[in-house]
Amino acid sequence: MKEWTREERYRVLKGPEDIRDLYERTQASPYRQAWHVQPITGLSSDPNGFALHKGTWHLCYQWCPWGAVHGLKYWYHVTSPDLVHWTNAGIGLAADRDYDNRGAHSGSAITRGEDLIFFYTGNHRDEDWTRTPYTCAAVLGEDNRPKKLDAPLFGPRDDHSEHQRDPKVVWNEQKQKFYILLGAQTLDRRGCVLVYESKEPLSGWTFAGELKVPGYEAFGGMWECPYIVNISGRDVLIFSPQYTKLPGRGESTNHNVYLIGHMDYDTLTFTPDGPYRHLDYGFDFYAAQGAAIEPAAYDPDRAILIAWIGLPDNHYPTADEDADWEGSLSLPRELRVKDGKLVQTPIPALESLRDKALAPDGTLPDACELAITAPDGDFEVSLFTREDGTGGMKLSYDAARRVCTVDRRGMANRFNQQVGEVLEIPLDAPLRTLRAFIDRSSTELFLNDGEATFTTHTYPTADEHHYAASAGVTVTGWTLKKAVTDEFVL
Ligand code: FRU
């Protein structure tokens, strides 16, 4: 993998000619996704500014144009009528102000009458590379391009570390106020959330306090991308704690977890009902963000969520291709609360991508959906095997322990071995159904109708396009149609 200098990583994009050739070379990759949002060049990471506004879905991703490296970040904007078919809309936010001179970092959106408003972190750095994060806003213009405010909404607090970012804006009907949740770190390096409030989205923001989460005062060193949503009367706090290992998660120090409980905006306390759970048990799932939904389409019993298929400290095989790119967003999922847990299912509109029924010969097309049902007891399914059934990514279910183990060591393209290549998915109910959503470089598993999910990048070679299953397991499915246009738009 290429070694990048700071100058190379933080180069400012002057115009399309800077990356047209890179774009052409990126298109040649066999791992370009057919129906997932992915970077036009370089690297995509967190989803940003996710919203349904005037019937159109808006979504941006953190984008570094130059290669599979975290450098100068832009928001790249895509839109969709249905959350399934995506069109490139061009750069949403560039790093073109003094207050965001070293990157337009992550943030969210709200829809407010005629306006779609984006909130993001202006990552300012001085000449000596000292960082000052600003909370900034931009309003979508008639030309479908966000227009930045002249000045940031507010700057950082000096009673916390320089890690203060990722504004998630929520409206609280009862208090008739907007709240910004900021991912942050205390001066003694503990992860936390800072809360700001205002009656107006674009002015009047004041600091309300640090969110209290009893039992989670020392849980990781930084909480990235916090988000609180009410689903069916319960509050759900979703965040991405860093700099800590968690039981059962291998050597990774980046996670995406949730708590269900009660959010009290008077005391700024989120009281969890029970222990944290992983939003997803896979190798690559991070910085998940829920969509802001315009009032006409709002459903109090569900949220729509999307995440980055990737982790901050990892790199992926496409980083070694000629075009040097990586990243993808996950498929959008619906979140519901059932029996004190989240139930996560792919949005139903994805069914519109189904094309031909899968051939019964065990071949695995490079974009497909599988419906797997299993008998009582232990079973095994291997995806991406060779024709003779060997190799691949193996899923083994241990009925006595109610655990499904995913082992990807059998695949030819191995990566991120340092964080581990085997992970377990603990289940409450016996595993009977599995849905697998496969694209050219990712696999997303939904177990027991959304009781647990598992997201991972997968890079099968040309001969790893088969599956094998133990006796009694049935596998049906469909090939999936292309749904991303992947055009060169800046
Ligand atoms: C999460 C994150 C955010 C930050 C962004 C920068 O992956 O580190 O906290 O805003 O990425 O790209």
Coordinates of N, CA and C in Angstrom, one line a residue, residues 7 36 51 60 65 82 107 138 166 198 208 235 238 270 305 318 334 365 385-386 393 429 478:
E7 N 1.2 16.4 2.5 CA 0.9 17.2 1.4 C 0.0 16.5 0.4
H36 N -24.5 -0.5 -4.2 CA -24.2 0.3 -2.9 C -23.5 1.6 -3.3
A51 N -31.1 12.4 4.8 CA -32.4 12.9 5.1 C -33.4 12.6 3.9
C60 N -24.8 12.0 1.9 CA -23.4 12.3 1.5 C -22.5 11.3 2.2
P65 N -10.6 12.4 -2.1 CA -10.5 12.1 -3.6 C -9.3 11.3 -4.0
D82 N -35.8 6.6 -3.9 CA -36.4 5.4 -3.2 C -35.4 4.7 -2.2
G107 N -21.3 14.9 9.9 CA -22.5 15.6 10.4 C -23.7 15.1 9.8
A138 N -24.9 24.5 6.6 CA -25.1 24.9 5.2 C -26.6 24.5 4.9
D166 N -18.9 15.8 14.7 CA -20.0 15.0 14.2 C -21.4 15.4 14.8
S198 N -31.0 25.0 21.0 CA -31.4 26.3 20.4 C -32.8 26.2 20.0
A208 N -25.5 23.1 26.6 CA -26.5 22.6 27.6 C -25.8 21.8 28.6
D235 N -36.2 5.4 23.8 CA -35.0 6.2 23.2 C -33.9 5.2 22.9
I238 N -27.2 5.6 19.9 CA -26.3 4.9 19.0 C -25.0 5.7 18.9
F270 N -29.2 10.1 29.8 CA -29.7 9.0 29.1 C -29.6 7.7 30.0
L305 N -31.5 3.7 8.9 CA -30.1 3.9 9.3 C -29.2 3.4 8.2
T318 N -8.7 -3.2 -2.2 CA -8.8 -2.3 -3.4 C -7.8 -1.1 -3.2
E334 N -34.1 -0.6 8.2 CA -35.2 -0.1 9.1 C -34.9 -0.6 10.5
P365 N -23.7 -15.4 -8.0 CA -23.5 -14.2 -8.8 C -22.8 -13.1 -8.0
T385 N -17.2 -20.0 -2.0 CA -16.3 -21.2 -2.1 C -15.9 -21.3 -3.5
R386 N -14.9 -22.2 -3.7 CA -14.5 -22.5 -5.1 C -15.6 -23.6 -5.6
M393 N -16.1 -18.0 2.9 CA -16.3 -17.5 4.2 C -17.4 -18.4 4.9
A429 N -32.6 -16.3 20.0 CA -33.5 -17.3 19.6 C -32.6 -18.3 18.7
W478 N -32.0 -14.4 -5.6 CA -32.1 -13.7 -6.8 C -30.8 -13.0 -7.1

